Amino acid sequence: DQKVDQAPMIRINELESYRNAYEDDQATGISVDIQIDLWTGTIKEAQEIQPIIDRLMASADYQQYASAFDKDPDIKLYRYARRYRANKEIEINFS
């Protein structure tokens, strides 16, 4: 339902998640990559919204590692795509 009159729009996709740390053959950590796409009608709108998304992701311990900015040819909106990664510890109960 991507329509110009519904902008701004945000889509969040998990790109990848995998275990990344082990102790005694048990996973103790996971790495998660997320892409957030933001579509706006103007560049100014993107410049106002994107820092809010960056702050929210940083507060959840995600680091931004890639980005792209273009104009979506299908719906004629600006698209700001950013990728974030976090490494999280997994709590294990050995009961």
Protein backbone atom coordinates (compact mmCIF):
# COMPACT_ATOMS: atom_id res chain seq x y z
CA ASP A 1 0.00 0.00 0.00
CA GLN A 2 2.73 2.47 -0.88
CA LYS A 3 0.90 5.57 -2.05
CA VAL A 4 2.13 9.14 -2.29
CA ASP A 5 -0.73 10.47 -0.18
CA GLN A 6 0.28 8.12 2.67
CA ALA A 7 3.83 9.49 2.97
CA PRO A 8 5.84 9.51 5.11
CA MET A 9 6.02 5.72 5.33
CA ILE A 10 8.42 3.46 7.20
CA ARG A 11 9.13 -0.23 6.60
CA ILE A 12 11.26 -2.35 8.93
CA ASN A 13 12.75 -5.63 7.71
CA GLU A 14 14.96 -8.13 9.47
CA LEU A 15 17.73 -8.93 7.00
CA GLU A 16 19.56 -11.58 8.97
CA SER A 17 19.98 -12.98 12.44
CA TYR A 18 22.41 -15.62 13.58
CA ARG A 19 24.13 -16.90 16.68
CA ASN A 20 27.55 -15.35 17.02
CA ALA A 21 28.96 -16.38 20.38
CA TYR A 22 29.26 -19.73 22.07
CA GLU A 23 30.29 -21.08 25.47
CA ASP A 24 30.41 -24.84 26.06
CA ASP A 25 28.56 -25.45 22.76
CA GLN A 26 25.69 -23.20 23.86
CA ALA A 27 24.84 -19.96 22.03
CA THR A 28 25.40 -16.90 24.21
CA GLY A 29 24.92 -14.18 21.62
CA ILE A 30 23.02 -13.28 18.50
CA SER A 31 23.71 -10.78 15.74
CA VAL A 32 20.71 -9.05 14.16
CA ASP A 33 20.69 -6.92 10.98
CA ILE A 34 17.69 -4.69 10.26
CA GLN A 35 16.93 -2.41 7.33
CA ILE A 36 14.62 0.56 7.80
CA ASP A 37 13.24 2.23 4.67
CA LEU A 38 11.73 5.70 4.95
CA TRP A 39 9.71 7.19 2.07
CA THR A 40 8.97 10.91 2.09
CA GLY A 41 7.58 13.49 -0.30
CA THR A 42 10.47 15.91 0.23
CA ILE A 43 14.15 15.73 1.11
CA LYS A 44 13.51 18.07 4.05
CA GLU A 45 11.01 15.59 5.51
CA ALA A 46 13.61 12.81 5.29
CA GLN A 47 16.20 15.03 6.98
CA GLU A 48 13.79 15.68 9.86
CA ILE A 49 12.64 12.08 10.39
CA GLN A 50 15.86 10.11 9.84
CA PRO A 51 17.69 11.45 12.93
CA ILE A 52 14.75 10.32 15.07
CA ILE A 53 15.04 6.79 13.68
CA ASP A 54 18.81 6.85 14.23
CA ARG A 55 18.37 7.92 17.88
CA LEU A 56 15.78 5.21 18.51
CA MET A 57 17.99 2.53 16.99
CA ALA A 58 21.04 3.75 18.94
CA SER A 59 19.02 3.63 22.17
CA ALA A 60 18.40 -0.08 21.44
CA ASP A 61 22.18 -0.59 20.90
CA TYR A 62 21.97 -0.84 17.09
CA GLN A 63 24.80 0.64 15.04
CA GLN A 64 24.10 2.00 11.56
CA TYR A 65 26.47 0.51 8.96
CA ALA A 66 25.04 1.20 5.49
CA SER A 67 22.69 3.64 3.81
CA ALA A 68 21.20 4.65 0.48
CA PHE A 69 19.18 7.65 -0.65
CA ASP A 70 17.28 7.68 -3.92
CA LYS A 71 13.95 8.44 -5.52
CA ASP A 72 11.62 5.48 -5.87
CA PRO A 73 10.74 5.39 -9.59
CA ASP A 74 7.43 3.59 -9.01
CA ILE A 75 5.84 5.98 -6.52
CA LYS A 76 7.99 9.10 -7.01
CA LEU A 77 8.88 9.42 -3.32
CA TYR A 78 12.32 9.85 -1.81
CA ARG A 79 13.59 6.69 -0.14
CA TYR A 80 16.14 6.71 2.65
CA ALA A 81 17.28 3.17 3.46
CA ARG A 82 19.58 2.48 6.40
CA ARG A 83 20.92 -0.77 7.80
CA TYR A 84 21.59 -1.36 11.47
CA ARG A 85 23.28 -4.17 13.37
CA ALA A 86 23.21 -5.23 16.99
CA ASN A 87 24.92 -7.98 18.90
CA LYS A 88 22.79 -9.13 21.80
CA GLU A 89 23.48 -11.55 24.61
CA ILE A 90 21.21 -14.55 25.03
CA GLU A 91 20.30 -15.55 28.55
CA ILE A 92 20.64 -19.29 29.09
CA ASN A 93 19.02 -21.20 31.93
CA PHE A 94 20.78 -24.47 32.79
CA SER A 95 17.96 -25.89 34.95
